[in-house]
Amino acid sequence: MGLFYNIFIAVFSSIGAFLFGYDSGIIASVITMDHYKAHFTNKSTIQGAVVSTFNGGCFFGALGAGWLNDRLGRKRTIQIGCVFSIWGGAMQSGASNVATLLVGRIIGGIAIGILSMTVPLYNTEIAPPENRGLLVGLTQQMLGIGFIVANWVGYGCQFIGSDASWRLPLGLQ
């Protein structure tokens, strides 16, 4: 197909890695926002649960992704990861209580676990040997870019004077 096509596909599929960086980084900004604290709680145990449930979901998503990759293929598994990501992001941004937020974090984590395992694998398989390092390295690069974007989005949203200050960054997942 050509180098341009391979790079385009690798960058597009590496959006999963971008989401990993964004999702990991945005929660640090969100839990410090005044409207978030007023809506939920400022207890450190709850904040710890909100942050760590995402990583637990990542573990289980990555655990199941191997089976999904073998059973359904890489493209379909990436699509499933994207559906879980949309579902988790919607639950988090629309959360009216802590339980809904925690479930949304777990579902979002499952999505990122699936994507963080499948995207590098897919990129490796589609990359021509002479460009494999570049295309597979995009995964790590996109993760870093996602974290940077999360911090800037969090910074910008802290100036919103309503619940949208924390709902918007979580909804952008």
mmCIF file of C-alpha atoms in Angstrom:
data_model
loop_
_atom_site.group_PDB
_atom_site.id
_atom_site.type_symbol
_atom_site.label_atom_id
_atom_site.label_comp_id
_atom_site.label_asym_id
_atom_site.label_seq_id
_atom_site.Cartn_x
_atom_site.Cartn_y
_atom_site.Cartn_z
ATOM 1 C CA MET A 1 0.000 0.000 0.000
ATOM 2 C CA GLY A 2 2.762 2.431 0.771
ATOM 3 C CA LEU A 3 4.544 4.190 3.557
ATOM 4 C CA PHE A 4 1.973 7.004 3.886
ATOM 5 C CA TYR A 5 -0.841 4.509 4.347
ATOM 6 C CA ASN A 6 1.088 2.569 6.996
ATOM 7 C CA ILE A 7 1.960 5.737 8.922
ATOM 8 C CA PHE A 8 -1.635 6.955 8.733
ATOM 9 C CA ILE A 9 -2.988 3.649 10.066
ATOM 10 C CA ALA A 10 -0.359 3.527 12.825
ATOM 11 C CA VAL A 11 -1.110 7.106 13.940
ATOM 12 C CA PHE A 12 -4.846 6.486 13.827
ATOM 13 C CA SER A 13 -4.623 3.276 15.828
ATOM 14 C CA SER A 14 -2.258 4.940 18.307
ATOM 15 C CA ILE A 15 -5.163 7.106 19.442
ATOM 16 C CA GLY A 16 -5.687 4.289 21.949
ATOM 17 C CA ALA A 17 -2.322 5.148 23.481
ATOM 18 C CA PHE A 18 -3.260 8.834 23.438
ATOM 19 C CA LEU A 19 -6.365 7.919 25.432
ATOM 20 C CA PHE A 20 -4.239 6.051 27.967
ATOM 21 C CA GLY A 21 -2.144 9.173 28.547
ATOM 22 C CA TYR A 22 -5.190 11.442 28.638
ATOM 23 C CA ASP A 23 -7.210 9.228 30.980
ATOM 24 C CA SER A 24 -4.262 8.743 33.314
ATOM 25 C CA GLY A 25 -3.505 12.448 33.452
ATOM 26 C CA ILE A 26 -6.919 14.095 33.534
ATOM 27 C CA ILE A 27 -8.067 12.631 36.830
ATOM 28 C CA ALA A 28 -5.263 14.428 38.688
ATOM 29 C CA SER A 29 -6.733 17.764 37.576
ATOM 30 C CA VAL A 30 -10.364 16.777 38.051
ATOM 31 C CA ILE A 31 -10.135 15.634 41.685
ATOM 32 C CA THR A 32 -8.707 19.019 42.698
ATOM 33 C CA MET A 33 -11.492 21.102 41.134
ATOM 34 C CA ASP A 34 -13.828 22.911 43.534
ATOM 35 C CA HIS A 35 -17.033 21.895 41.754
ATOM 36 C CA TYR A 36 -15.942 18.250 41.718
ATOM 37 C CA LYS A 37 -15.250 18.352 45.466
ATOM 38 C CA ALA A 38 -18.603 20.017 46.100
ATOM 39 C CA HIS A 39 -20.465 17.447 43.985
ATOM 40 C CA PHE A 40 -18.765 14.384 45.427
ATOM 41 C CA THR A 41 -16.474 14.458 48.426
ATOM 42 C CA ASN A 42 -13.006 15.496 49.434
ATOM 43 C CA LYS A 43 -12.261 12.294 51.374
ATOM 44 C CA SER A 44 -8.868 10.902 50.487
ATOM 45 C CA THR A 45 -10.173 7.320 50.472
ATOM 46 C CA ILE A 46 -12.779 8.149 47.831
ATOM 47 C CA GLN A 47 -10.255 10.093 45.776
ATOM 48 C CA GLY A 48 -7.862 7.152 45.987
ATOM 49 C CA ALA A 49 -10.592 4.800 44.812
ATOM 50 C CA VAL A 50 -11.496 7.079 41.903
ATOM 51 C CA VAL A 51 -7.875 7.174 40.761
ATOM 52 C CA SER A 52 -7.000 3.508 41.346
ATOM 53 C CA THR A 53 -10.111 1.847 39.919
ATOM 54 C CA PHE A 54 -8.978 2.979 36.483
ATOM 55 C CA ASN A 55 -5.748 1.005 36.867
ATOM 56 C CA GLY A 56 -7.674 -2.040 38.060
ATOM 57 C CA GLY A 57 -9.821 -1.834 34.950
ATOM 58 C CA CYS A 58 -6.663 -1.571 32.825
ATOM 59 C CA PHE A 59 -5.396 -4.802 34.358
ATOM 60 C CA PHE A 60 -8.558 -6.716 33.519
ATOM 61 C CA GLY A 61 -8.820 -5.150 30.054
ATOM 62 C CA ALA A 62 -5.287 -6.195 29.180
ATOM 63 C CA LEU A 63 -5.923 -9.632 30.655
ATOM 64 C CA GLY A 64 -8.908 -10.222 28.371
ATOM 65 C CA ALA A 65 -7.413 -8.535 25.310
ATOM 66 C CA GLY A 66 -5.172 -11.474 24.449
ATOM 67 C CA TRP A 67 -8.145 -13.766 24.125
ATOM 68 C CA LEU A 68 -10.115 -11.150 22.161
ATOM 69 C CA ASN A 69 -7.184 -10.577 19.790
ATOM 70 C CA ASP A 70 -6.909 -14.281 19.031
ATOM 71 C CA ARG A 71 -10.645 -14.780 18.734
ATOM 72 C CA LEU A 72 -11.788 -11.648 16.890
ATOM 73 C CA GLY A 73 -8.638 -10.127 15.417
ATOM 74 C CA ARG A 74 -6.778 -6.902 16.087
ATOM 75 C CA LYS A 75 -9.100 -4.471 14.292
ATOM 76 C CA ARG A 76 -12.261 -5.781 15.940
ATOM 77 C CA THR A 77 -10.587 -5.767 19.360
ATOM 78 C CA ILE A 78 -9.561 -2.128 18.889
ATOM 79 C CA GLN A 79 -13.166 -1.330 17.961
ATOM 80 C CA ILE A 80 -14.409 -3.064 21.123
ATOM 81 C CA GLY A 81 -11.907 -1.069 23.161
ATOM 82 C CA CYS A 82 -13.238 2.143 21.613
ATOM 83 C CA VAL A 83 -16.834 1.234 22.492
ATOM 84 C CA PHE A 84 -15.806 0.587 26.106
ATOM 85 C CA SER A 85 -13.951 3.916 26.121
ATOM 86 C CA ILE A 86 -17.016 5.839 24.973
ATOM 87 C CA TRP A 87 -19.178 4.015 27.504
ATOM 88 C CA GLY A 88 -16.765 4.664 30.383
ATOM 89 C CA GLY A 89 -16.282 8.324 29.446
ATOM 90 C CA ALA A 90 -20.039 8.867 29.239
ATOM 91 C CA MET A 91 -20.571 7.296 32.657
ATOM 92 C CA GLN A 92 -17.838 9.414 34.211
ATOM 93 C CA SER A 93 -18.954 12.714 32.741
ATOM 94 C CA GLY A 94 -22.600 12.042 33.568
ATOM 95 C CA ALA A 95 -21.982 10.663 37.059
ATOM 96 C CA SER A 96 -24.402 11.844 39.707
ATOM 97 C CA ASN A 97 -22.844 9.813 42.523
ATOM 98 C CA VAL A 98 -19.540 8.215 43.450
ATOM 99 C CA ALA A 99 -20.658 4.689 42.515
ATOM 100 C CA THR A 100 -21.407 5.711 38.924
ATOM 101 C CA LEU A 101 -18.081 7.506 38.708
ATOM 102 C CA LEU A 102 -16.225 4.440 39.993
ATOM 103 C CA VAL A 103 -17.980 2.089 37.558
ATOM 104 C CA GLY A 104 -17.215 4.520 34.727
ATOM 105 C CA ARG A 105 -13.549 4.569 35.760
ATOM 106 C CA ILE A 106 -13.443 0.763 35.762
ATOM 107 C CA ILE A 107 -15.068 0.533 32.321
ATOM 108 C CA GLY A 108 -12.747 3.242 30.990
ATOM 109 C CA GLY A 109 -9.816 1.316 32.444
ATOM 110 C CA ILE A 110 -10.941 -1.882 30.743
ATOM 111 C CA ALA A 111 -10.992 0.033 27.455
ATOM 112 C CA ILE A 112 -7.497 1.368 27.936
ATOM 113 C CA GLY A 113 -6.217 -2.055 28.979
ATOM 114 C CA ILE A 114 -7.599 -3.516 25.767
ATOM 115 C CA LEU A 115 -6.195 -0.709 23.638
ATOM 116 C CA SER A 116 -2.784 -0.539 25.310
ATOM 117 C CA MET A 117 -2.249 -4.217 24.624
ATOM 118 C CA THR A 118 -3.712 -4.359 21.133
ATOM 119 C CA VAL A 119 -2.488 -1.139 19.498
ATOM 120 C CA PRO A 120 1.264 -1.887 19.697
ATOM 121 C CA LEU A 121 0.584 -5.417 18.500
ATOM 122 C CA TYR A 122 -1.437 -4.159 15.536
ATOM 123 C CA ASN A 123 1.153 -1.502 14.689
ATOM 124 C CA THR A 124 3.876 -4.152 14.723
ATOM 125 C CA GLU A 125 1.924 -6.347 12.350
ATOM 126 C CA ILE A 126 1.175 -3.659 9.763
ATOM 127 C CA ALA A 127 4.578 -1.949 9.805
ATOM 128 C CA PRO A 128 7.073 -2.717 7.078
ATOM 129 C CA PRO A 129 10.373 -3.960 8.568
ATOM 130 C CA GLU A 130 12.326 -0.829 7.654
ATOM 131 C CA ASN A 131 9.879 1.460 9.546
ATOM 132 C CA ARG A 132 8.745 -0.836 12.334
ATOM 133 C CA GLY A 133 10.596 0.997 15.121
ATOM 134 C CA LEU A 134 9.083 4.341 14.145
ATOM 135 C CA LEU A 135 5.539 3.047 13.818
ATOM 136 C CA VAL A 136 5.587 0.990 17.010
ATOM 137 C CA GLY A 137 7.269 3.870 18.861
ATOM 138 C CA LEU A 138 4.260 6.039 18.012
ATOM 139 C CA THR A 139 2.372 4.257 20.764
ATOM 140 C CA GLN A 140 4.671 5.601 23.465
ATOM 141 C CA GLN A 141 4.831 9.021 21.839
ATOM 142 C CA MET A 142 1.035 9.282 21.713
ATOM 143 C CA LEU A 143 0.813 8.256 25.376
ATOM 144 C CA GLY A 144 3.048 11.183 26.320
ATOM 145 C CA ILE A 145 1.113 13.584 24.111
ATOM 146 C CA GLY A 146 -2.141 12.417 25.713
ATOM 147 C CA PHE A 147 -0.769 13.174 29.164
ATOM 148 C CA ILE A 148 0.321 16.660 28.077
ATOM 149 C CA VAL A 149 -3.088 17.387 26.529
ATOM 150 C CA ALA A 150 -4.810 16.175 29.716
ATOM 151 C CA ASN A 151 -2.857 18.632 31.825
ATOM 152 C CA TRP A 152 -3.676 21.555 29.557
ATOM 153 C CA VAL A 153 -7.345 20.606 29.338
ATOM 154 C CA GLY A 154 -7.465 20.306 33.127
ATOM 155 C CA TYR A 155 -5.806 23.683 33.511
ATOM 156 C CA GLY A 156 -8.223 25.357 31.110
ATOM 157 C CA CYS A 157 -11.326 23.750 32.589
ATOM 158 C CA GLN A 158 -10.539 24.813 36.144
ATOM 159 C CA PHE A 159 -11.723 28.308 35.213
ATOM 160 C CA ILE A 160 -15.236 27.139 34.301
ATOM 161 C CA GLY A 161 -17.620 28.155 37.088
ATOM 162 C CA SER A 162 -19.931 25.124 37.075
ATOM 163 C CA ASP A 163 -19.970 21.314 37.106
ATOM 164 C CA ALA A 164 -18.858 21.500 33.484
ATOM 165 C CA SER A 165 -15.378 22.203 34.886
ATOM 166 C CA TRP A 166 -14.990 18.499 35.741
ATOM 167 C CA ARG A 167 -17.609 16.960 33.443
ATOM 168 C CA LEU A 168 -16.097 18.365 30.247
ATOM 169 C CA PRO A 169 -12.577 16.929 30.727
ATOM 170 C CA LEU A 170 -13.993 13.534 31.679
ATOM 171 C CA GLY A 171 -16.381 13.627 28.722
ATOM 172 C CA LEU A 172 -13.549 14.334 26.287
ATOM 173 C CA GLN A 173 -12.200 10.859 26.951
#
